[in-house]
Coordinates of C-alpha atoms and ligand atoms in Angstrom, one line a residue:
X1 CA 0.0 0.0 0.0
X2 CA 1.2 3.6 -0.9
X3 CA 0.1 6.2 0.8
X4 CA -0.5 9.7 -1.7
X5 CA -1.4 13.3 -1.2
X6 CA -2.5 14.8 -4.0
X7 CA -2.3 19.1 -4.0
X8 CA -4.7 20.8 -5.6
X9 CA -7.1 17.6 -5.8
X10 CA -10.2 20.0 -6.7
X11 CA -8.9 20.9 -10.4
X12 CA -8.8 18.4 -13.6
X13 CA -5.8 16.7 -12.9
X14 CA -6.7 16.4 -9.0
X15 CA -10.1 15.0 -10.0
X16 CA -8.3 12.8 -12.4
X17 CA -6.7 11.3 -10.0
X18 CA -8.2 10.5 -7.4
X19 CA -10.6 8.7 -10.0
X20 CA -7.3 6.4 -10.7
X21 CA -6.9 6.2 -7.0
X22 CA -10.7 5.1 -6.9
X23 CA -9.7 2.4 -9.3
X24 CA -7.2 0.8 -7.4
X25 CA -8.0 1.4 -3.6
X26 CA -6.0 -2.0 -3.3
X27 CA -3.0 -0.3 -4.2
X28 CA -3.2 3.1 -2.9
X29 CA -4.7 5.0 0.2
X30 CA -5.4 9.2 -0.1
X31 CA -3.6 10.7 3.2
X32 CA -3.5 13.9 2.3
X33 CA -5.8 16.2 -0.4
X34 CA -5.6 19.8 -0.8
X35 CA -7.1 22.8 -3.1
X36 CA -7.2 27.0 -2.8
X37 CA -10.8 27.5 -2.6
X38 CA -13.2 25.1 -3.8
X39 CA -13.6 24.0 0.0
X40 CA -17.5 22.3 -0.8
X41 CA -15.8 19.9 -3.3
X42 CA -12.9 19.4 -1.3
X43 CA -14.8 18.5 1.7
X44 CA -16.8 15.8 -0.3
X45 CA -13.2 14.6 -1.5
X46 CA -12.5 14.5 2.5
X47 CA -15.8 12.1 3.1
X48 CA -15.3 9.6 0.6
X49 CA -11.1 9.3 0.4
X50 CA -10.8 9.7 4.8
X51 CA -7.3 11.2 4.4
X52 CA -5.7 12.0 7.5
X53 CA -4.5 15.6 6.6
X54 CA -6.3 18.4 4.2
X55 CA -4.6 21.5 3.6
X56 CA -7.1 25.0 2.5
X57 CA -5.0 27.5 1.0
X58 CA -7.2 30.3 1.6
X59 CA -7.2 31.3 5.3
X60 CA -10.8 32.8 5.3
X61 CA -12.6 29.7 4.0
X62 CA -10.8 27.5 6.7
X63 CA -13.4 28.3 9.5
X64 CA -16.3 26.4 7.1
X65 CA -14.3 23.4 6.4
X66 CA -13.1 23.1 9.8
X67 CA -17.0 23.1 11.2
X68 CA -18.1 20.6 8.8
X69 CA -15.4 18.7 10.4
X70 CA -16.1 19.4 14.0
X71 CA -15.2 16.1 16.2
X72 CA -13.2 14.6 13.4
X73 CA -9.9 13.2 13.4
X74 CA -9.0 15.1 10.4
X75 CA -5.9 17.5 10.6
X76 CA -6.8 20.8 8.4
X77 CA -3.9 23.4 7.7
X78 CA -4.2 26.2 5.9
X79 CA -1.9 29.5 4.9
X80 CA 0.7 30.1 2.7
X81 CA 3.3 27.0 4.0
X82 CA 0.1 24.1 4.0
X83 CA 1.6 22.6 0.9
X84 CA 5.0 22.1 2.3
X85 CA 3.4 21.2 5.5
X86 CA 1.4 18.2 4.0
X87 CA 4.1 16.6 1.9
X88 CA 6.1 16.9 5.0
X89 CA 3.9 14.3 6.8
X90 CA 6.0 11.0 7.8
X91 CA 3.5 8.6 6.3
X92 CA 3.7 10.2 3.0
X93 CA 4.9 7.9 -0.2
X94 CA 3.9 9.5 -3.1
X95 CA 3.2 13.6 -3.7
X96 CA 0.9 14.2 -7.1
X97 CA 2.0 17.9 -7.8
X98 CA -1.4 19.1 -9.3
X99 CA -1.9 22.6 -8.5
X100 CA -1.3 24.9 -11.0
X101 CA 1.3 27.9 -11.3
X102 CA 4.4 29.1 -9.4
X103 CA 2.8 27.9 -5.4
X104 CA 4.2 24.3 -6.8
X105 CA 7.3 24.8 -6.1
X106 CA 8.5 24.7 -2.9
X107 CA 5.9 21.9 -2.2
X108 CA 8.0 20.4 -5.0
X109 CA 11.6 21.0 -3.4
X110 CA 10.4 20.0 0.0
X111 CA 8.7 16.0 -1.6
X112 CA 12.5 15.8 -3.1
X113 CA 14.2 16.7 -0.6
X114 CA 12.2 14.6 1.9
X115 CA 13.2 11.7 -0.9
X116 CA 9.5 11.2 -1.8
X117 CA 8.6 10.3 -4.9
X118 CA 7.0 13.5 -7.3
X119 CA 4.0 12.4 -9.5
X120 CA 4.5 16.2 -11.3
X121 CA 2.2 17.6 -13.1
X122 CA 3.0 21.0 -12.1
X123 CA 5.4 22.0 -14.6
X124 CA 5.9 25.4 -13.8
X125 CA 8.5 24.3 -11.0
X126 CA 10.5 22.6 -13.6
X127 CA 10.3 26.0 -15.6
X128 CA 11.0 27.5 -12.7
X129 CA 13.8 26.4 -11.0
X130 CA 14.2 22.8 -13.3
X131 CA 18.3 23.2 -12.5
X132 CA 17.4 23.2 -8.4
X133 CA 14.5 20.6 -8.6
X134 CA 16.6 18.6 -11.0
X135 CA 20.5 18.3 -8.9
X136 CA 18.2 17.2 -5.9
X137 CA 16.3 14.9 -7.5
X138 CA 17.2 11.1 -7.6
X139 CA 17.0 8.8 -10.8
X140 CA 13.2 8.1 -11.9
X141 CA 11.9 10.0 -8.2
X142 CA 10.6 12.7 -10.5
X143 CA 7.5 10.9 -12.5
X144 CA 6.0 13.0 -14.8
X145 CA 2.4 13.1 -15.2
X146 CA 2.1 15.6 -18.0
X147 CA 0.9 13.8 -21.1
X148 CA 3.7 14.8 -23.6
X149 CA 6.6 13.9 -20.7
X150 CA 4.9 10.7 -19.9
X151 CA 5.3 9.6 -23.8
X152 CA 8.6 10.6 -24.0
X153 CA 9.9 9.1 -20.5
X154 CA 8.1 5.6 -21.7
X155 CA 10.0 6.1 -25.1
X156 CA 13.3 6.2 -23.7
X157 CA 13.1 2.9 -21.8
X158 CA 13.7 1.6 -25.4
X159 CA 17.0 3.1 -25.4
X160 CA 19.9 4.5 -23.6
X161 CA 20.2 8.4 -23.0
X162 CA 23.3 8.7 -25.1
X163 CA 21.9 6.8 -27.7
X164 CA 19.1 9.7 -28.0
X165 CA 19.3 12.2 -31.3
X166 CA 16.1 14.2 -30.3
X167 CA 12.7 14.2 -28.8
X168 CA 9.5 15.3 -30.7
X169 CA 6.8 16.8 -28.6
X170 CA 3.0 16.6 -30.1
X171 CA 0.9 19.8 -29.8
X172 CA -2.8 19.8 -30.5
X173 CA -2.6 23.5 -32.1
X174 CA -5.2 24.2 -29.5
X175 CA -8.5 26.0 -31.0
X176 CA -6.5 28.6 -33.2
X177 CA -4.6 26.5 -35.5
X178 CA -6.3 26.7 -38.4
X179 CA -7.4 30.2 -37.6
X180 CA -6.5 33.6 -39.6
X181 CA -3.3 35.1 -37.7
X182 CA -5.0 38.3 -38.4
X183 CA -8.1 37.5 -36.3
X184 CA -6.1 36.5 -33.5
X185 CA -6.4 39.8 -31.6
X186 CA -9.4 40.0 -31.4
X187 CA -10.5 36.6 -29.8
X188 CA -12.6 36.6 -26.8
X189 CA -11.4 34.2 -23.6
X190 CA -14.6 32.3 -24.4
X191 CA -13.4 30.7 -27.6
X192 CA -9.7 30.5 -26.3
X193 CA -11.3 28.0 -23.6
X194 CA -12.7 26.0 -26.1
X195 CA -10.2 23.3 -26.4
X196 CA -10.4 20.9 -29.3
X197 CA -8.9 17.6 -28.1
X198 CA -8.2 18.0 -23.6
X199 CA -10.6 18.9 -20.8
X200 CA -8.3 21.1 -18.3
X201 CA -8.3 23.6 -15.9
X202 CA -8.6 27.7 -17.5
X203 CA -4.5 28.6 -17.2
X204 CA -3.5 25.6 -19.2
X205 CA -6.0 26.2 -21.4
X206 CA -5.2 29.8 -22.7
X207 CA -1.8 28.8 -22.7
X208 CA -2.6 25.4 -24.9
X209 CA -4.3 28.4 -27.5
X210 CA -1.1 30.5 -27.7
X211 CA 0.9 27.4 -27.9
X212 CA 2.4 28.8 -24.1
X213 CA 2.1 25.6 -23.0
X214 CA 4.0 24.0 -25.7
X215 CA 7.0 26.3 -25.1
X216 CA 6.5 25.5 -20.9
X217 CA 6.4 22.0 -22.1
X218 CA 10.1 22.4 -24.5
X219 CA 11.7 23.4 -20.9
X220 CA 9.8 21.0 -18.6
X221 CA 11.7 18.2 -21.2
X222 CA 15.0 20.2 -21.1
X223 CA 15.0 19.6 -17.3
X224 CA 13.5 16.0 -17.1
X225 CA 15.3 14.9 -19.6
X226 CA 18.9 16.5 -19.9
X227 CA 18.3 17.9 -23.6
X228 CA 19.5 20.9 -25.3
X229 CA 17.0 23.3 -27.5
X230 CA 18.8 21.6 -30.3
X231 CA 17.6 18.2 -29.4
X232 CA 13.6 18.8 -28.5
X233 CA 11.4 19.5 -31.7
X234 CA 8.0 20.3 -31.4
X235 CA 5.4 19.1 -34.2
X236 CA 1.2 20.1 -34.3
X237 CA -0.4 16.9 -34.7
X238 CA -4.4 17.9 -34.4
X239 CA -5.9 13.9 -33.3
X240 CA -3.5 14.3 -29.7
X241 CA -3.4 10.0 -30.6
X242 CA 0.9 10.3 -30.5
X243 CA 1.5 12.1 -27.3
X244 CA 5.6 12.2 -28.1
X245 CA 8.2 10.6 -29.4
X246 CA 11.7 9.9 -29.0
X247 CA 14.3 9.8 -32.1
X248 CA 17.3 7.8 -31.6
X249 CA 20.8 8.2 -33.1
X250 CA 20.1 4.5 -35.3
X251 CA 16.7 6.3 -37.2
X252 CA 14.2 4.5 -35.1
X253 CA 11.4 6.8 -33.6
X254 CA 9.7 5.0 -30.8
X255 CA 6.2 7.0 -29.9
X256 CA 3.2 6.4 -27.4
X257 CA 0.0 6.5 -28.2
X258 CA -3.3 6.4 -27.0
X259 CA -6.7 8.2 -27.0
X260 CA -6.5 11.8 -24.8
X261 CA -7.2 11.0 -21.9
X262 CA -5.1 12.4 -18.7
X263 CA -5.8 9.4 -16.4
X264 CA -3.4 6.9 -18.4
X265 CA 0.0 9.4 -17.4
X266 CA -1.3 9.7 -13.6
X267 CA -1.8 6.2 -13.3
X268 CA 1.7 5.5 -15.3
X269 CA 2.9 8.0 -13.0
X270 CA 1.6 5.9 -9.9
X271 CA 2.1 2.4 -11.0
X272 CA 5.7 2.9 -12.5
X273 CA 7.2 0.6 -13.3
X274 CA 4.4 -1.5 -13.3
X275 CA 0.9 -1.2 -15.1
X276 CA -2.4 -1.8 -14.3
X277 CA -5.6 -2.4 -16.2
X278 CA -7.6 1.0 -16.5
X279 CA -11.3 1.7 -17.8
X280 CA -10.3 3.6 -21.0
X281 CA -11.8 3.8 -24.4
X282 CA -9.7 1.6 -26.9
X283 CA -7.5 3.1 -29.9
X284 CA -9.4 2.4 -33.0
X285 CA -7.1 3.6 -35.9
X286 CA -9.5 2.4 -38.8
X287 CA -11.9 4.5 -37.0
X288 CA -10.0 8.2 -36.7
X289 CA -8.3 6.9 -40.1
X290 CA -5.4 9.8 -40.4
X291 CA -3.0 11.0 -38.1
X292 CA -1.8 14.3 -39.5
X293 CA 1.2 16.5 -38.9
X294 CA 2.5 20.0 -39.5
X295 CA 5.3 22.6 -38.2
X296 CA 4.4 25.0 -35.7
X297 CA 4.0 28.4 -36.7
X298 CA 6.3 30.8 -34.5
X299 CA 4.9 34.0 -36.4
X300 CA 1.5 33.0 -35.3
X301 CA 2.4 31.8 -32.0
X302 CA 5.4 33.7 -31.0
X303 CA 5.2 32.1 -27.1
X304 CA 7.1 29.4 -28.5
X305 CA 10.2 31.6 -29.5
X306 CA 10.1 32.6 -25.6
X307 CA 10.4 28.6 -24.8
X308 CA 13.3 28.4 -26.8
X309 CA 14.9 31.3 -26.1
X310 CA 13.8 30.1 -21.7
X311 CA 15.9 26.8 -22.5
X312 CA 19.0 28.3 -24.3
X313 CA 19.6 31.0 -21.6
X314 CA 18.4 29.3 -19.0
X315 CA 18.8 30.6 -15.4
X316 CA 16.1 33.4 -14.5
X317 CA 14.5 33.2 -17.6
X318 CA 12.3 30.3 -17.1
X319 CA 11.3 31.6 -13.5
X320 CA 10.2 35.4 -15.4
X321 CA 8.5 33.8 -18.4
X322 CA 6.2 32.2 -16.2
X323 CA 5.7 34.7 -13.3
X324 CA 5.1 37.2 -16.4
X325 CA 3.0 34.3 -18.6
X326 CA 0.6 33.7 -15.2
X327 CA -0.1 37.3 -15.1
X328 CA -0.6 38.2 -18.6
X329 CA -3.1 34.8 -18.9
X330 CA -5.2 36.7 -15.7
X331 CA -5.2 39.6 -17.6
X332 CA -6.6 38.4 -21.3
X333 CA -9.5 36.3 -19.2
X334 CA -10.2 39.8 -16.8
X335 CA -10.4 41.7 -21.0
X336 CA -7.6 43.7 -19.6
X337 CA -5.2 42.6 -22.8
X338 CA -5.9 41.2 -25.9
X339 CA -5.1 37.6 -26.7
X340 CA -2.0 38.5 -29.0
X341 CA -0.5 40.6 -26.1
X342 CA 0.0 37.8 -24.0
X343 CA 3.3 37.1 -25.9
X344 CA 3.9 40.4 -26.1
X345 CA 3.8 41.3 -22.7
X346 CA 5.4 38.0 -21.9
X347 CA 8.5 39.0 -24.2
X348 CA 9.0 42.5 -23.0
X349 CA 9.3 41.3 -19.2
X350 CA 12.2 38.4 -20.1
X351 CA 13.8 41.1 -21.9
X352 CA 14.0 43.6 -19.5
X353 CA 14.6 41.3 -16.5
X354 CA 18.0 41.3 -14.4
X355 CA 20.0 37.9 -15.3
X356 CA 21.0 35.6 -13.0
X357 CA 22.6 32.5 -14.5
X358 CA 22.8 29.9 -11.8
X359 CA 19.5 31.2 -9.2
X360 CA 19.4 29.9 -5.5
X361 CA 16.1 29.5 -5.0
X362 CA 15.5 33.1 -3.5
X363 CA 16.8 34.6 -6.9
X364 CA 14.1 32.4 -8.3
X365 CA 11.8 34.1 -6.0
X366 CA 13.0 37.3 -6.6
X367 CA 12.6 36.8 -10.4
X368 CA 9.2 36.1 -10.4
X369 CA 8.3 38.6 -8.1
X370 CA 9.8 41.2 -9.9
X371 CA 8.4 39.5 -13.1
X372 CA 4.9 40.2 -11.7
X373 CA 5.3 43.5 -10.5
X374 CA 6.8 44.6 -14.1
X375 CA 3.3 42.8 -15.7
X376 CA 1.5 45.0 -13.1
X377 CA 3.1 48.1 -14.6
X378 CA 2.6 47.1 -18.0
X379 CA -1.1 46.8 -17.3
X380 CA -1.1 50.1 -15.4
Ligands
NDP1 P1 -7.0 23.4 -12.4 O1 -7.2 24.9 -12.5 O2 -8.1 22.6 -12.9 O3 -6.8 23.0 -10.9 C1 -5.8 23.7 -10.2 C2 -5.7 23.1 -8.7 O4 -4.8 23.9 -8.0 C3 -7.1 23.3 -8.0 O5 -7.2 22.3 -7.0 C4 -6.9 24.6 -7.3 O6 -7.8 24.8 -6.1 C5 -5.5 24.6 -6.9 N1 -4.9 25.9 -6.8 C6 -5.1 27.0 -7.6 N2 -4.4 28.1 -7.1 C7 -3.8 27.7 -6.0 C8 -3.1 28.4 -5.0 N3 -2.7 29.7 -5.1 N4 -2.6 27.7 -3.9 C9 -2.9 26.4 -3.8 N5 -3.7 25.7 -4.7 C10 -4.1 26.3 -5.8 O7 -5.7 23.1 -13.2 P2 -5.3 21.7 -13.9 O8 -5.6 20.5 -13.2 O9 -5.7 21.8 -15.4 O10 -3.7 21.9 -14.0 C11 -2.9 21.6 -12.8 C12 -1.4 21.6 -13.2 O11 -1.2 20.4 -14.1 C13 -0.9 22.8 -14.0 O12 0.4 23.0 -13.7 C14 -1.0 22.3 -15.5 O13 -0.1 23.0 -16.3 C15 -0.7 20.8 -15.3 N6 -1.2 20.0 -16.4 C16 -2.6 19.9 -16.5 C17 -3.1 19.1 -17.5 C18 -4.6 18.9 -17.7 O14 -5.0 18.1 -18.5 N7 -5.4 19.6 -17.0 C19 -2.2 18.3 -18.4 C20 -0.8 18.5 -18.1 C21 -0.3 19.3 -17.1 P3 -9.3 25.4 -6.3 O15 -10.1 24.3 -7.0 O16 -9.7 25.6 -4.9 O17 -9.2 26.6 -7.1
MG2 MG1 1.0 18.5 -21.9

């Protein structure tokens, strides 16, 4: 039996999950859940799973949650240090890193540290601080749960890491890629939610539309996987049926593939390096009858530049691009920017920001504080 806590269990990839943990109660027990705000659904998480430990970001929602679970043995923590606090619990096996945005990562640093093994989906702390997460992590303790990062960790186990020439990372597209680039300012956050192939939470969605994601994605892979910018290649392939693949130096391109569907990665990402059976609908290739490719437009979607430019330099840059990228998203769904701008914005903040090549992580703070306050001025 493993024991899990799963942060930020009230989003997709939370709600994912615990419906793999559902699944296989033989092989895993929930100690520990946690979200910012969505109290009501977390409390229902609390009555069916019984973890020991629940952890309410949001200080003035705690009093509800803690009355509705009056007399219980439940220990509920709340403020800005519950995340650490949580993974920090002895009993603790396995953290899945769900929540979304820069909060991951100290909870992150603090499961690796503790020599827990990290089920990550979060992958801004990889594009945050990937060098720091990355020197303390031991081999395979990181297990990634992001779709793209699950393919390509599964495709390597079919070779050695020297023997590697590249990886090629799938992207959907998202809902603009067949769109007219000259439209693209003026799309409303309702269509840019409207993805064509995943169900996720809002952030990853608006960045899956300006193809953010995809360049978050490039340095989440530089990190996991020790590759330079020269070595990860992304390629738009609309179906999201070949989540990755890996390219090795004798020409043979090993992919996985599968129907979209976020529970197969968690539960890989749980099981490893086993598998169990999951309740999934079956590839029928007959039936979707083409799987289709194309380059990625950069002109279009200039937010992949940024990832490119985050993995050569390095350093602060990952930290700004996403303190700047969390912001700018905010602002396009409040109508405060157009969709277009996000880049824009994005861009203007890593260029103006003060360089630090190897962070501790209070540079890496620093960097994204500063990120945000610069976005605050821009928006001024
Ligand atoms: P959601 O928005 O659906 O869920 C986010 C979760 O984090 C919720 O439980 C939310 O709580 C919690 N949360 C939000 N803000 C804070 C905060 N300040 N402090 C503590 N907890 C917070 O996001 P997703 O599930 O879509 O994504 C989660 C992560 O996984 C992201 O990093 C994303 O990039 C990554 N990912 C997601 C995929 C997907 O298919 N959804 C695929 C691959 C990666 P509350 O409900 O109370 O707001
Ligand atoms: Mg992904």
């Amino acid at each position: 039996m493993k024991n899990i806590v799963v942060l930020g269990s009230t989003g997709s990839i939370g709600k994912n999950t615990l419906e793999v943990a559902r699944n296989l109660k033989d092989k895993f027990q929930i100690v520990g859940l946690s979200s910012n705000s969505r109290w009501e659904l977390l409390a229902e998480q609390v009555e069916e799973f019984k973890p020991r430990y629940v952890a309410l970001t949001d200080c003035g929602l705690v009093e509800k949650l803690k009355r509705r679970f009056q007399g219980n043995q439940l220990k509920i923590l709340t403020g800005n240090n519950c995340l650490q606090e949580i993974v920090l619990k002895p009993e603790v096996d396995i953290v899945v890193s769900a929540v979304v945005g820069a909060v991951g990562l100290p909870a992150a640093i603090a499961t690796i540290e503790q020599g827990k093994t990290l089920a990550l989906a979060n992958k801004e702390s990889l594009v945050m601080a990937g060098h720091l997460v990355m020197s303390l992590a031991k081999k395979n303790q990181i297990l990634p749960v992001d779709s793209e990062h699950s393919a390509i960790f599964q495709s390597l186990h079919s070779g050695k890491p020297r023997e590697i020439k590249r990886v090629i990372i799938t992207a959907s597209g998202g809902p603009f890629c067949d769109y007219p680039a000259d439209k693209l300012p003026e799309v409303k956050p309702a269509q840019a939610l409207k993805h064509p192939t995943w169900q996720m939470g809002q952030k990853i969605t608006i960045d899956s539309a300006t193809l953010m994601n995809k360049a978050l994605e490039i340095i989440e892979a530089k990190w996991l996987f020790g590759l330079t910018a020269e070595q990860i290649d992304v390629v738009i392939h609309p179906q999201s049926i070949i989540h990755s693949m890996v390219e090795f130096c004798d020409g043979s391109v090993i992919a996985q593939m599968g129907l979209p569907d976020m529970k197969v990665p968690i539960q890989y990402a749980l099981t490893y390096p086993e598998r169990s059976p999951l309740g999934v609908r079956w590839l029928d290739l007959p039936g979707i009858g083409s799987l289709t490719f194309k380059k990625p437009d950069v002109d279009k979607f200039p937010a992949l530049r940024l990832g490119y430019q985050a993995v050569r330099e390095g350093g602060t840059t990952g930290a700004t691009l996403n303190a700047a990228n969390e912001m700018a998203v905010q602002a396009f769904l409040n109508g405060q920017i157009r969709f277009t701008e996000i880049a824009v914005y994005v861009e203007k903040v890593i260029n103006h920001h003060h360089f630090i090549k190897n962070p501790c992580l209070e540079e890496v703070l620093a960097a994204d504080a500063w990120a945000r306050q610069e976005m605050k001025k821009c928006l001024m």
